[in-house]
Each structure stands twice: as C-alpha cells, then as structure tokens.
Short mmCIF file of C-alpha atoms in Angstrom, two decimals:
data_model
loop_
_atom_site.label_atom_id
_atom_site.label_comp_id
_atom_site.label_asym_id
_atom_site.label_seq_id
_atom_site.Cartn_x
_atom_site.Cartn_y
_atom_site.Cartn_z
CA UNK A 1157 40.24 -4.99 9.31
CA UNK A 1158 40.21 -5.28 5.51
CA UNK A 1159 39.07 -2.46 3.25
CA UNK A 1160 38.35 -1.82 -0.39
CA UNK A 1161 37.21 1.12 -2.50
CA UNK A 1162 34.46 1.56 -5.05
CA UNK A 1163 32.86 4.58 -6.67
CA UNK A 1164 29.28 3.59 -5.81
CA UNK A 1165 28.30 1.25 -2.98
CA UNK A 1166 24.76 -0.17 -3.12
CA UNK A 1167 23.37 -1.82 0.00
CA UNK A 1168 20.57 -4.16 -1.04
CA UNK A 1169 19.89 -6.22 -4.16
CA UNK A 1170 16.17 -6.08 -4.80
CA UNK A 1171 14.48 -4.33 -7.73
CA UNK A 1172 15.70 -0.88 -6.64
CA UNK A 1173 19.28 -1.91 -5.86
CA UNK A 1174 19.76 -3.82 -9.11
CA UNK A 1175 18.27 -0.99 -11.19
CA UNK A 1176 20.53 1.48 -9.39
CA UNK A 1177 23.55 -0.70 -10.19
CA UNK A 1178 22.79 -0.58 -13.90
CA UNK A 1179 22.21 3.19 -13.92
CA UNK A 1180 25.44 3.85 -12.01
CA UNK A 1181 27.48 1.54 -14.23
CA UNK A 1182 26.17 3.30 -17.33
CA UNK A 1183 27.94 6.41 -16.04
CA UNK A 1184 31.27 4.60 -16.30
CA UNK A 1185 32.00 4.17 -12.58
CA UNK A 1186 32.81 1.13 -10.46
CA UNK A 1187 29.84 -0.35 -8.58
CA UNK A 1188 29.68 -2.80 -5.68
CA UNK A 1189 26.38 -4.32 -4.50
CA UNK A 1190 26.11 -5.78 -1.01
CA UNK A 1191 23.44 -8.41 -0.36
CA UNK A 1192 22.78 -10.65 2.62
CA UNK A 1193 20.84 -13.27 0.63
CA UNK A 1194 21.26 -15.10 -2.69
CA UNK A 1195 20.75 -12.74 -5.60
CA UNK A 1196 17.15 -12.68 -6.92
CA UNK A 1197 15.84 -14.96 -4.17
CA UNK A 1198 14.99 -12.68 -1.24
CA UNK A 1199 13.13 -9.48 -0.45
CA UNK A 1200 9.75 -8.18 -1.58
CA UNK A 1201 10.78 -8.17 -5.25
CA UNK A 1202 11.19 -11.94 -5.27
CA UNK A 1203 8.68 -12.89 -2.55
CA UNK A 1204 7.13 -16.34 -3.02
CA UNK A 1205 4.02 -15.21 -1.14
CA UNK A 1206 2.75 -12.94 -3.91
CA UNK A 1207 4.06 -15.07 -6.84
CA UNK A 1208 4.42 -11.86 -8.86
CA UNK A 1209 3.49 -8.20 -8.70
CA UNK A 1210 1.87 -5.27 -10.44
CA UNK A 1211 3.48 -2.03 -11.59
CA UNK A 1212 1.72 1.24 -12.37
CA UNK A 1213 2.81 2.96 -15.57
CA UNK A 1214 1.72 4.81 -18.68
CA UNK A 1215 3.41 3.77 -21.93
CA UNK A 1216 3.26 4.66 -25.62
CA UNK A 1217 0.21 6.51 -26.89
CA UNK A 1218 -1.45 6.52 -23.46
CA UNK A 1219 1.15 9.02 -22.21
CA UNK A 1220 -1.14 11.98 -22.91
CA UNK A 1221 -1.06 15.07 -20.75
CA UNK A 1222 -4.51 14.21 -19.39
CA UNK A 1223 -3.55 10.66 -18.46
CA UNK A 1224 -0.32 11.81 -16.84
CA UNK A 1225 -2.20 14.44 -14.87
CA UNK A 1226 -4.85 11.91 -13.82
CA UNK A 1227 -2.11 9.56 -12.59
CA UNK A 1228 -0.45 12.37 -10.65
CA UNK A 1229 -3.71 13.50 -9.06
CA UNK A 1230 -4.54 9.88 -8.21
CA UNK A 1231 -1.30 9.59 -6.21
CA UNK A 1232 -1.92 12.87 -4.38
CA UNK A 1233 -5.52 11.90 -3.57
CA UNK A 1234 -4.53 8.52 -2.20
CA UNK A 1235 -1.56 9.98 -0.29
CA UNK A 1236 -3.85 12.30 1.71
CA UNK A 1237 -1.38 15.18 1.67
CA UNK A 1238 1.63 13.19 2.86
CA UNK A 1239 3.53 12.52 -0.38
CA UNK A 1240 6.04 14.88 -1.97
CA UNK A 1241 4.34 16.43 -5.06
CA UNK A 1242 7.63 16.76 -6.96
CA UNK A 1243 8.59 13.12 -6.38
CA UNK A 1244 5.06 12.01 -7.28
CA UNK A 1245 5.29 13.92 -10.58
CA UNK A 1246 8.68 12.37 -11.35
CA UNK A 1247 7.26 8.91 -10.67
CA UNK A 1248 4.40 9.60 -13.10
CA UNK A 1249 6.55 11.09 -15.88
CA UNK A 1250 9.20 8.35 -15.76
CA UNK A 1251 6.94 5.37 -15.09
CA UNK A 1252 6.54 4.53 -18.79
CA UNK A 1253 10.21 4.71 -19.81
CA UNK A 1254 11.27 2.58 -16.83
CA UNK A 1255 8.58 -0.04 -17.54
CA UNK A 1256 9.67 -0.14 -21.18
CA UNK A 1257 13.21 -0.71 -19.92
CA UNK A 1258 12.00 -3.79 -18.04
CA UNK A 1259 10.26 -5.07 -21.16
CA UNK A 1260 13.43 -4.56 -23.20
CA UNK A 1261 15.41 -6.47 -20.55
CA UNK A 1262 13.05 -9.42 -20.96
CA UNK A 1263 10.32 -8.99 -18.37
CA UNK A 1264 7.00 -10.45 -19.46
CA UNK A 1265 3.56 -9.14 -18.51
CA UNK A 1266 0.19 -10.83 -18.68
CA UNK A 1267 -1.83 -10.45 -21.86
CA UNK A 1268 -5.47 -11.07 -22.71
CA UNK A 1269 -6.87 -13.30 -25.46
CA UNK A 1270 -6.49 -10.50 -28.01
CA UNK A 1271 -2.82 -10.02 -27.21
CA UNK A 1272 -3.22 -6.77 -25.28
CA UNK A 1273 -1.78 -6.21 -21.82
CA UNK A 1274 -4.03 -7.06 -18.89
CA UNK A 1275 -4.53 -3.86 -16.88
CA UNK A 1276 -5.96 -3.54 -13.36
CA UNK A 1277 -6.65 -0.63 -11.02
CA UNK A 1278 -4.42 -1.40 -8.09
CA UNK A 1279 -5.59 -0.74 -4.53
CA UNK A 1280 -7.08 2.74 -3.92
CA UNK A 1281 -6.77 3.75 -7.57
CA UNK A 1282 -9.67 4.70 -9.85
CA UNK A 1283 -7.89 3.81 -13.10
CA UNK A 1284 -6.96 0.51 -14.76
CA UNK A 1285 -3.32 1.41 -15.18
CA UNK A 1286 -1.27 -1.38 -13.55
CA UNK A 1287 0.53 -4.09 -15.53
CA UNK A 1288 0.82 -7.60 -14.03
CA UNK A 1289 3.97 -9.71 -14.28
CA UNK A 1290 3.69 -13.12 -15.92
CA UNK A 1291 5.52 -15.24 -13.34
CA UNK A 1292 8.18 -15.12 -10.62
CA UNK A 1293 10.78 -17.11 -12.54
CA UNK A 1294 10.73 -14.52 -15.31
CA UNK A 1295 11.12 -11.76 -12.73
CA UNK A 1296 14.22 -13.48 -11.34
CA UNK A 1297 15.70 -14.09 -14.77
CA UNK A 1298 15.11 -10.48 -15.80
CA UNK A 1299 16.80 -8.95 -12.77
CA UNK A 1300 19.69 -11.40 -12.97
CA UNK A 1301 20.12 -10.30 -16.57
CA UNK A 1302 20.04 -6.63 -15.53
CA UNK A 1303 22.63 -7.27 -12.86
CA UNK A 1304 24.93 -9.07 -15.29
CA UNK A 1305 24.47 -6.23 -17.77
CA UNK A 1306 25.63 -3.75 -15.11
CA UNK A 1307 28.95 -5.53 -14.55
CA UNK A 1308 28.73 -4.58 -10.85
CA UNK A 1309 30.66 -6.44 -8.22
CA UNK A 1310 28.74 -8.53 -5.68
CA UNK A 1311 29.60 -8.91 -2.01
CA UNK A 1312 27.67 -11.18 0.36
CA UNK A 1313 27.33 -9.55 3.75
CA UNK A 1314 25.44 -6.98 5.78
CA UNK A 1315 25.98 -3.26 6.32
CA UNK A 1316 26.22 -2.55 10.04
CA UNK A 1317 27.16 1.12 10.08
CA UNK A 1318 27.66 3.93 7.57
CA UNK A 1319 31.01 5.71 7.44
CA UNK A 1320 30.62 9.47 7.72
CA UNK A 1321 33.20 12.22 7.79
CA UNK A 1322 32.89 16.00 7.50
CA UNK A 1323 29.09 15.77 7.24
CA UNK A 1324 29.12 13.35 4.31
CA UNK A 1325 28.71 9.62 3.75
CA UNK A 1326 31.84 7.86 2.51
CA UNK A 1327 30.79 4.20 2.49
CA UNK A 1328 29.98 1.60 5.12
CA UNK A 1329 31.31 -1.11 7.38
CA UNK A 1330 30.20 -4.49 6.06
CA UNK A 1331 30.09 -7.71 8.04
CA UNK A 1332 30.78 -10.55 5.63
CA UNK A 1333 28.95 -13.84 5.93
CA UNK A 1334 32.08 -15.37 7.46
CA UNK A 1335 31.84 -12.79 10.26
CA UNK A 1336 34.86 -10.73 9.24
CA UNK A 1337 34.61 -6.95 9.10
CA UNK A 1338 35.21 -5.08 5.86
CA UNK A 1339 35.37 -1.34 5.30
CA UNK A 1340 34.05 -0.28 1.89
CA UNK A 1341 35.06 3.26 0.98
CA UNK A 1342 32.77 4.83 -1.61
CA UNK A 1343 32.27 8.13 -3.35
CA UNK A 1344 28.51 7.63 -2.94
CA UNK A 1345 26.34 5.09 -1.12
CA UNK A 1346 22.81 3.92 -1.94
CA UNK A 1347 20.51 2.25 0.59
CA UNK A 1348 18.03 -0.15 -1.03
CA UNK A 1349 17.44 -2.59 1.82
CA UNK A 1350 13.63 -2.63 1.67
CA UNK A 1351 11.31 -1.80 4.54
CA UNK A 1352 10.70 -2.94 8.10
CA UNK A 1353 7.62 -5.17 7.98
CA UNK A 1354 9.73 -8.02 9.36
CA UNK A 1355 9.96 -6.15 12.66
CA UNK A 1356 6.40 -7.32 13.28
CA UNK A 1357 6.04 -10.88 14.50
CA UNK A 1358 3.18 -11.40 12.04
CA UNK A 1359 4.10 -10.30 8.53
CA UNK A 1360 4.09 -11.12 4.83
CA UNK A 1361 7.82 -10.64 4.18
CA UNK A 1362 11.02 -12.55 4.74
CA UNK A 1363 12.75 -12.31 8.10
CA UNK A 1364 15.44 -9.95 6.81
CA UNK A 1365 13.15 -6.90 6.53
CA UNK A 1366 14.05 -5.35 9.90
CA UNK A 1367 14.24 -1.69 8.92
CA UNK A 1368 18.04 -1.69 8.87
CA UNK A 1369 18.15 0.96 6.15
CA UNK A 1370 16.13 3.37 8.30
CA UNK A 1371 18.41 2.73 11.28
CA UNK A 1372 21.65 3.05 9.29
CA UNK A 1373 20.55 6.34 7.75
CA UNK A 1374 19.22 7.89 10.95
CA UNK A 1375 22.27 6.88 12.99
CA UNK A 1376 24.47 8.56 10.38
CA UNK A 1377 22.46 11.79 10.51
CA UNK A 1378 19.98 11.43 7.64
CA UNK A 1379 16.28 12.19 8.12
CA UNK A 1380 13.46 9.65 7.95
CA UNK A 1381 9.82 10.57 7.40
CA UNK A 1382 6.33 9.02 7.18
CA UNK A 1383 7.39 5.90 9.11
CA UNK A 1384 3.99 5.77 10.79
CA UNK A 1385 2.37 4.81 7.48
CA UNK A 1386 2.61 1.02 7.24
CA UNK A 1387 0.47 -1.26 5.12
CA UNK A 1388 -1.29 -4.05 7.03
CA UNK A 1389 -3.12 -6.73 5.08
CA UNK A 1390 -5.96 -8.89 6.31
CA UNK A 1391 -4.30 -12.26 6.33
CA UNK A 1392 -4.74 -15.85 7.36
CA UNK A 1393 -2.27 -17.67 9.59
CA UNK A 1394 -2.06 -21.44 9.71
CA UNK A 1395 1.03 -22.98 11.31
CA UNK A 1396 4.05 -21.42 9.64
CA UNK A 1397 2.17 -20.30 6.54
CA UNK A 1398 0.79 -16.80 5.95
CA UNK A 1399 -1.51 -15.79 3.11
CA UNK A 1400 -3.88 -13.02 2.08
CA UNK A 1401 -7.44 -13.35 3.34
CA UNK A 1402 -9.87 -13.57 0.37
CA UNK A 1403 -11.83 -10.33 0.71
CA UNK A 1404 -14.62 -11.69 -1.49
CA UNK A 1405 -15.49 -13.98 1.44
CA UNK A 1406 -16.53 -11.07 3.65
CA UNK A 1407 -20.09 -11.07 2.30
CA UNK A 1408 -20.55 -14.69 3.45
CA UNK A 1409 -22.69 -14.69 6.64
CA UNK A 1410 -20.68 -15.63 9.71
CA UNK A 1411 -17.36 -15.67 7.82
CA UNK A 1412 -15.45 -14.15 10.76
CA UNK A 1413 -16.09 -15.77 14.13
CA UNK A 1414 -14.60 -15.55 17.58
CA UNK A 1415 -13.42 -18.66 19.38
CA UNK A 1416 -16.82 -18.62 21.10
CA UNK A 1417 -18.41 -18.87 17.62
CA UNK A 1418 -19.81 -15.34 17.72
CA UNK A 1419 -20.23 -13.55 14.37
CA UNK A 1420 -17.88 -10.66 15.04
CA UNK A 1421 -19.12 -8.47 12.16
CA UNK A 1422 -22.77 -8.72 13.23
CA UNK A 1423 -21.73 -8.17 16.84
CA UNK A 1424 -19.39 -5.26 16.04
CA UNK A 1425 -21.52 -3.52 13.38
CA UNK A 1426 -25.12 -4.41 14.30
CA UNK A 1427 -26.72 -2.14 11.68
CA UNK A 1428 -27.08 -4.28 8.50
CA UNK A 1429 -26.82 -1.31 6.16
CA UNK A 1430 -23.67 0.06 7.78
CA UNK A 1431 -22.16 -3.43 7.84
CA UNK A 1432 -22.84 -3.96 4.13
CA UNK A 1433 -21.30 -0.60 3.20
CA UNK A 1434 -18.21 -1.34 5.31
CA UNK A 1435 -17.78 -4.76 3.69
CA UNK A 1436 -18.17 -3.37 0.16
CA UNK A 1437 -15.62 -0.65 0.88
CA UNK A 1438 -13.21 -3.18 2.42
CA UNK A 1439 -13.34 -5.33 -0.71
CA UNK A 1440 -11.91 -2.51 -2.83
CA UNK A 1441 -8.42 -2.55 -1.31
CA UNK A 1442 -6.23 -5.14 0.41
CA UNK A 1443 -4.39 -2.82 2.85
CA UNK A 1444 -6.12 -1.51 5.95
CA UNK A 1445 -7.02 2.18 5.82
CA UNK A 1446 -9.10 4.47 7.99
CA UNK A 1447 -9.86 6.72 5.00
CA UNK A 1448 -13.36 5.22 4.71
CA UNK A 1449 -15.81 2.95 6.52
CA UNK A 1450 -13.86 -0.12 5.39
CA UNK A 1451 -11.78 0.36 8.53
CA UNK A 1452 -14.70 -0.81 10.64
CA UNK A 1453 -14.08 -4.38 9.46
CA UNK A 1454 -10.47 -4.27 10.65
CA UNK A 1455 -11.39 -2.68 13.96
CA UNK A 1456 -13.89 -5.48 14.62
CA UNK A 1457 -11.05 -7.97 14.18
CA UNK A 1458 -8.61 -5.94 16.30
CA UNK A 1459 -11.18 -5.59 19.09
CA UNK A 1460 -11.65 -9.36 19.44
CA UNK A 1461 -7.91 -10.05 19.28
CA UNK A 1462 -7.11 -7.43 21.92
CA UNK A 1463 -9.69 -9.08 24.18
CA UNK A 1464 -7.54 -12.23 23.98
CA UNK A 1465 -9.58 -14.28 21.50
CA UNK A 1466 -8.62 -15.46 18.06
CA UNK A 1467 -10.61 -14.53 14.96
CA UNK A 1468 -11.39 -17.61 12.87
CA UNK A 1469 -12.29 -17.98 9.21
CA UNK A 1470 -15.65 -19.76 8.89
CA UNK A 1471 -17.80 -20.62 5.90
CA UNK A 1472 -21.47 -21.57 6.17
CA UNK A 1473 -21.08 -21.71 9.92
CA UNK A 1474 -18.10 -24.09 9.97
CA UNK A 1475 -14.43 -23.27 10.45
CA UNK A 1476 -12.69 -23.13 7.06
CA UNK A 1477 -9.19 -24.07 8.22
CA UNK A 1478 -7.33 -24.42 11.51
CA UNK A 1479 -5.76 -21.01 12.04
CA UNK A 1480 -6.74 -17.40 12.48
CA UNK A 1481 -7.44 -14.14 10.69
CA UNK A 1482 -5.23 -11.22 11.66
CA UNK A 1483 -3.34 -8.20 10.39
CA UNK A 1484 -0.06 -8.96 8.67
CA UNK A 1485 2.55 -6.23 8.15
CA UNK A 1486 3.28 -5.86 4.46
CA UNK A 1487 5.13 -2.67 3.46
CA UNK A 1488 6.21 0.79 4.58
CA UNK A 1489 5.08 3.92 2.73
CA UNK A 1490 7.72 6.03 4.50
CA UNK A 1491 11.45 5.77 4.99
CA UNK A 1492 14.58 7.80 4.30
CA UNK A 1493 13.73 11.31 3.11
CA UNK A 1494 15.03 11.92 -0.43
CA UNK A 1495 15.03 14.72 -3.00
CA UNK A 1496 14.54 14.56 -6.77
CA UNK A 1497 18.04 13.07 -7.18
CA UNK A 1498 17.11 10.31 -4.69
CA UNK A 1499 19.72 11.79 -2.33
CA UNK A 1500 19.04 11.88 1.41
CA UNK A 1501 19.59 14.84 3.71
CA UNK A 1502 23.08 13.41 4.35
CA UNK A 1503 25.27 14.31 1.34
CA UNK A 1504 26.63 11.26 -0.41
CA UNK A 1505 23.85 8.97 0.84
CA UNK A 1506 21.05 8.00 -1.54
CA UNK A 1507 17.99 5.76 -1.11
CA UNK A 1508 15.49 4.02 -3.36
CA UNK A 1509 12.64 1.53 -3.26
CA UNK A 1510 10.88 0.80 0.02
CA UNK A 1511 13.82 2.30 1.93
CA UNK A 1512 12.94 5.76 0.59
CA UNK A 1513 10.09 8.12 1.44
CA UNK A 1514 8.37 10.80 -0.60
CA UNK A 1515 6.66 9.27 -3.66
CA UNK A 1516 3.96 7.74 -1.41
CA UNK A 1517 1.80 9.10 1.38
CA UNK A 1518 -0.62 7.95 4.07
CA UNK A 1519 -1.97 5.37 1.60
CA UNK A 1520 -0.32 4.12 -1.59
CA UNK A 1521 -1.71 2.98 -4.92
CA UNK A 1522 -1.11 -0.73 -5.43
CA UNK A 1523 1.77 -1.19 -7.88
CA UNK A 1524 3.34 2.23 -7.28
CA UNK A 1525 6.03 0.77 -5.03
CA UNK A 1526 7.42 -1.26 -7.92
CA UNK A 1527 7.23 1.82 -10.13
CA UNK A 1528 9.21 3.66 -7.48
CA UNK A 1529 11.92 0.98 -7.40
CA UNK A 1530 12.60 1.52 -11.09
CA UNK A 1531 12.17 5.29 -11.29
CA UNK A 1532 14.14 6.20 -8.17
CA UNK A 1533 16.47 3.22 -8.42
CA UNK A 1534 17.59 4.58 -11.79
CA UNK A 1535 17.80 8.13 -10.44
CA UNK A 1536 19.75 7.05 -7.36
CA UNK A 1537 22.24 5.14 -9.50
CA UNK A 1538 22.76 7.97 -11.98
CA UNK A 1539 23.15 10.75 -9.42
CA UNK A 1540 25.27 8.66 -7.05
CA UNK A 1541 27.65 7.98 -9.95
CA UNK A 1542 27.80 11.66 -10.86
CA UNK A 1543 28.56 12.52 -7.25
CA UNK A 1544 31.22 9.81 -7.02
CA UNK A 1545 32.99 11.27 -10.06
CA UNK A 1546 33.35 14.57 -8.18
CA UNK A 1547 34.42 12.99 -4.89
CA UNK A 1548 38.07 13.97 -4.47
CA UNK A 1549 38.48 14.44 -0.70
CA UNK A 1550 40.71 11.79 0.85
CA UNK A 1551 39.16 9.57 3.48
CA UNK A 1552 40.37 10.02 7.05
CA UNK A 1553 42.05 7.21 8.94
CA UNK A 1554 39.52 4.65 10.11
CA UNK A 1555 38.67 3.55 13.61
CA UNK A 1556 39.61 0.02 14.55
CA UNK A 1557 36.80 -2.53 14.98
CA UNK A 1558 37.34 -2.48 18.75
CA UNK A 1559 36.50 1.21 18.97
CA UNK A 1560 33.54 1.06 16.62
CA UNK A 1561 30.37 0.51 18.69
CA UNK A 1562 28.35 -2.44 17.51
CA UNK A 1563 30.75 -3.47 14.75
CA UNK A 1564 31.99 -6.81 16.02
CA UNK A 1565 31.03 -10.28 14.88
CA UNK A 1566 27.49 -11.33 15.73
CA UNK A 1567 27.57 -14.73 17.36
CA UNK A 1568 24.77 -17.31 17.42
CA UNK A 1569 21.59 -16.54 19.34
CA UNK A 1570 22.70 -18.73 22.25
CA UNK A 1571 25.73 -16.46 22.67
CA UNK A 1572 23.54 -13.43 23.35
CA UNK A 1573 23.13 -12.74 27.08
CA UNK A 1574 19.74 -14.26 28.08
CA UNK A 1575 18.53 -11.10 29.84
CA UNK A 1576 19.23 -9.02 26.72
CA UNK A 1577 17.59 -11.55 24.44
CA UNK A 1578 14.47 -11.58 26.63
CA UNK A 1579 14.31 -7.78 26.66
CA UNK A 1580 14.64 -7.69 22.88
CA UNK A 1581 11.86 -10.24 22.48
CA UNK A 1582 9.65 -8.32 24.90
CA UNK A 1583 10.23 -5.10 22.96
CA UNK A 1584 9.41 -6.75 19.66
CA UNK A 1585 6.26 -8.38 21.04
CA UNK A 1586 5.15 -5.01 22.41
CA UNK A 1587 5.93 -3.33 19.08
CA UNK A 1588 3.95 -5.97 17.19
CA UNK A 1589 0.98 -5.48 19.52
CA UNK A 1590 0.93 -1.68 19.85
CA UNK A 1591 1.80 -0.66 16.28
CA UNK A 1592 -0.89 -2.65 14.48
CA UNK A 1593 -4.20 -0.82 13.99
CA UNK A 1594 -5.53 0.83 15.99
CA UNK A 1595 -2.82 2.54 18.06
CA UNK A 1596 -3.05 4.78 21.10
CA UNK A 1597 -0.59 7.01 22.93
CA UNK A 1598 -0.26 5.03 26.18
CA UNK A 1599 0.54 1.83 24.32
CA UNK A 1600 3.05 3.61 22.09
CA UNK A 1601 4.77 5.21 25.09
CA UNK A 1602 4.94 1.82 26.80
CA UNK A 1603 6.51 0.39 23.64
CA UNK A 1604 9.14 3.15 23.55
CA UNK A 1605 10.05 2.41 27.17
CA UNK A 1606 10.45 -1.30 26.38
CA UNK A 1607 12.71 -0.49 23.43
CA UNK A 1608 14.82 1.93 25.46
CA UNK A 1609 15.26 -0.63 28.23
CA UNK A 1610 16.59 -3.14 25.71
CA UNK A 1611 18.84 -0.48 24.18
CA UNK A 1612 20.42 0.27 27.57
CA UNK A 1613 21.22 -3.39 28.16
CA UNK A 1614 22.58 -3.64 24.63
CA UNK A 1615 25.01 -0.79 25.33
CA UNK A 1616 26.25 -2.64 28.42
CA UNK A 1617 26.63 -5.87 26.45
CA UNK A 1618 28.71 -4.07 23.82
CA UNK A 1619 31.12 -2.89 26.52
CA UNK A 1620 31.46 -6.18 28.37
CA UNK A 1621 30.92 -8.89 25.76
CA UNK A 1622 33.42 -9.89 23.06
CA UNK A 1623 30.71 -10.15 20.40
CA UNK A 1624 28.61 -7.04 19.78
CA UNK A 1625 25.11 -7.03 18.37
CA UNK A 1626 24.64 -4.73 15.36
CA UNK A 1627 21.53 -6.49 14.01
CA UNK A 1628 19.71 -6.10 17.29
CA UNK A 1629 20.91 -2.52 17.66
CA UNK A 1630 19.56 -1.52 14.24
CA UNK A 1631 16.26 -3.35 14.75
CA UNK A 1632 15.67 -1.61 18.10
CA UNK A 1633 16.49 1.78 16.59
CA UNK A 1634 14.14 1.16 13.65
CA UNK A 1635 11.31 0.18 16.03
CA UNK A 1636 11.91 3.29 18.10
CA UNK A 1637 11.79 5.53 15.03
CA UNK A 1638 8.46 4.01 13.98
CA UNK A 1639 6.98 4.35 17.50
CA UNK A 1640 7.98 7.99 17.76
CA UNK A 1641 6.57 8.78 14.32
CA UNK A 1642 3.26 7.16 15.34
CA UNK A 1643 3.23 9.18 18.58
CA UNK A 1644 3.88 12.45 16.79
CA UNK A 1645 0.97 11.99 14.37
CA UNK A 1646 -2.05 12.44 16.57
CA UNK A 1647 -4.77 12.26 13.94
CA UNK A 1648 -5.86 9.08 12.22
CA UNK A 1649 -4.80 9.25 8.59
CA UNK A 1650 -4.79 6.50 5.99
CA UNK A 1651 -2.87 3.47 7.22
CA UNK A 1652 -2.19 5.18 10.58
CA UNK A 1653 -5.19 4.79 12.92
CA UNK A 1654 -5.26 6.18 16.47
CA UNK A 1655 -8.03 5.01 18.79
CA UNK A 1656 -7.43 8.09 20.96
CA UNK A 1657 -7.92 10.28 17.86
CA UNK A 1658 -10.55 8.20 16.03
CA UNK A 1659 -11.21 8.61 12.30
CA UNK A 1660 -14.54 10.10 11.12
CA UNK A 1661 -16.11 6.74 10.22
CA UNK A 1662 -16.10 5.75 13.89
CA UNK A 1663 -19.12 7.96 14.47
CA UNK A 1664 -20.91 4.74 13.43
CA UNK A 1665 -19.63 3.35 16.75
CA UNK A 1666 -18.44 -0.20 17.15
CA UNK A 1667 -20.67 -2.18 19.50
CA UNK A 1668 -19.09 -2.43 22.96
#
C-alpha cells in the first residue's frame, strides 16, 4: 500500500472543493484535491442539464443593513426553522465578497440591454437578488483558472474510508482509477463530494452523486443532519433524457393525463378554484414543497404513479412527447453537520457545498446552494489550513489493505456476486419508490429492512470474496441514513412530506 502526506486533503472538485483549495493554498500549506471525474466536467457545478446556474448575493451599494437583514430573514422563512441561524447569517454577510471573487477570477453573469446585471428571485424567495451565469463554458474556464491559481495537487481516484485516530480525522484511503490503494495522510480533510440525488433511479444529476460524503463522515463518527430534506423537481423523462417540466404548461387544460387519458388534475382536485390556486402556487417554485397548496399538484402525480400508471404530458388533448412526467431527485438541503468554521463534529474533518448541512433548511432559496459553495468552501479551506499548521501528532501505523473492511479493489459489475447485486438493486428501487413524495412510515421501514438485508450480504462478500465493494457499502449506508432521518421526522415540513402526517393543505382532500 502506497502512502503520501499533504497538509490539506480535499475530497471532491466541484465549486466548493476548488474554492476550498484556493483558500487553503493562500494560507501557505500543501493541498491535494481528489476527484473521480475529469476536472470541471462532472458534478452539479458543471451539469449539462441546467446549462448554468444562479447565485444569491448582495454586492456593492446594495449591501445595506436592511438588505442584509431581509436576505437573512428570507433564508430563515424558507428554511421553516431547520437551518442554523449563525450559518445563515454568515452566508448572507459573505455572499457579496465571494461573488466578487468569482467576477475577479473571470466569471461572467448575464446583463440586460442597459448593461446592468439581470437579477431574479430564485425559488421561494421574495426578492430579485440572484445573479445568473452567462454560460457553462465560462463556468468551466473560471474554475479551472481558480484551481490553477491554487497550485493544488490533483489525484484521480475515490475516497473509500476516512482515517481516524484518537478521535480525529487524519486523511483518507483513496482508491486510484487503476484500482490501487493509496493512503493520504493529512493534517485536515475536507469533504466536498456533493449530495446523494444519484441514489434515486430517477434524478437530474450525474451517476456519481451517491451520498458518499455522508457515508464517509458518518462511518468515521461525524454527525449528519437534515438528510430528509431533498429537492424533487417535476421533470419529464423520455428515453435516456431527463429535463425540467415547464411549469407554465400547468394552466393548459388536460396537460397532465393518465395512460387512460384521464385529466389527473381535474380528477384529483375537482374544485376549479382550489385547482387554480394550487397551479398558481406550483408555478412559483421548481422544487416540490408541502409548505403551500402547490403540493397538491405533485400529490396528484404521485397518486397516479403509485397506482401503476404513467403520467403523460399532453397539450390540447394530444400527447406532447413519448415519455412521462415524474419527480426527479435534484439536491439535498442537509448533509454533514458543520460549525462556523465549516468543521464537522469530528475534529479535523470539514465539509462544504452540498455535502454540508446548516445554511439551508426544510426548503432552500434557489441559488443559495451556489452561494454556500463559495462562502463555506472558502471557510473550510482557510480553517482546514489553520488546523493543519497546528497538527503535530504523529500518525499511528496503518492497517494493511487486507484488514481494512471494504478497502479492496472494486471489480467490474459482473464480478459482484449475483445475489448481492440483486439485493442492492432491490434496495435502491425501494429507496427510489418510498423516499419520493409523499412518504409514510411502513414504506420507510420496509426500505430500511431491504437496505439492511443487502448490508448483511455485503459483509459476507467482504469476508469471502477477493474484491470488496466500498462503493456499494457507502451507497447503502447513505440510503439508510436518509431513510432513518425521514422516519424520525414525523410531521410534513417543506420538501419532506409524510402521508401518515399530512400537511395542512391536504384538508382540501385529493379525490379518491
């Protein structure tokens, strides 16, 4: 087993990881970034689905005390009591400086005919505060420039387990792309691996978003929180393509039909007035939420799908495209619990971006996730570097790969025992079915049992098979963490909707 040492190890190379690399390097320490995909071509930051993104911030003269306070109160209102007030305030105060950093590094934002920045509200917000990026190529070029500016080292591979000793994190075991195992010893480690929307079979992210950061942190002893709050978008599926459903189409009569050509909105919400109000509310935000009557639209769709029928997109009575309308997993609002330094509850382990929890709550303002990547990416990098400078304790001798559970080389899918592979697929199908809105306790408990069954077989495979399965192990653990978080939160709140604890708007009653 090879090993190397760095002051700061960053796992993940999206917007948060790259910003953390620059901040750490500015403290004069050595930095190593681990990525499993080509730099600036994977993850939510560089997703081809969105072709760009928005970022909430206040800059220049607009950074008045009133505007800052309005921004802060906006986050708390949207978060429904589940975001950390201190982290929300930090996000607000540092949003402008971090956006100005991006501009100085070369990022371009859309402007109107008069040369001013185009500003939009962002989902759930009441203020036109978000900036919009110009194009994806510029995003890539900017972050590549930031990475080069940092002078950080780059390692292609995947973290499979954190190295802990004496109650602290001291680096991680990395599986290189060639399958060889590498131990990276670090004075501080930052997780910036994104979220877990890829755990769902239907999603709007790349296949690598399997919640590995949550699993790595929890297995090492760090706390996760708010994992039940997941953004689901109304989307359209056609073959292998996935795209956002155009919400402006909802007012078109008969736009959503069952396979039997029934108008599911008329059938599900027979009162015309209630149906109109639900549609208008649903058009104000892309993610599902049970905070208002907009959730009735999503529950109409879920009801038909759970009865075994597809929901089809129709226009003027005819099917728009071959395919179906459904909920697509998009992003997590929760993750690894961090403090104001972006440090987790495990000393020496930091987190930023979608891997981290705290700045967001039950719902999240559109564009605030990108703000968070820059604000807490910078904080994670700075404070991880400061910690690394103080790290003087020698590392203990390391376990060999043979004695490290789940740390062997992952072989091709055909090398995985068929019974284990089937159990894993069953668990993931159950997770994808039971964790989309709405959820209920019996389904969640059934999902936990499916996951635990797969975990037991995985433990046996690790003991008897020459190739262990760290990717599957981390994915199963991440799914279990999400299921248990959803079970523990009984009430429906924001993006988390429980049919056995229905939200207030359901007093309108769905037909049937």
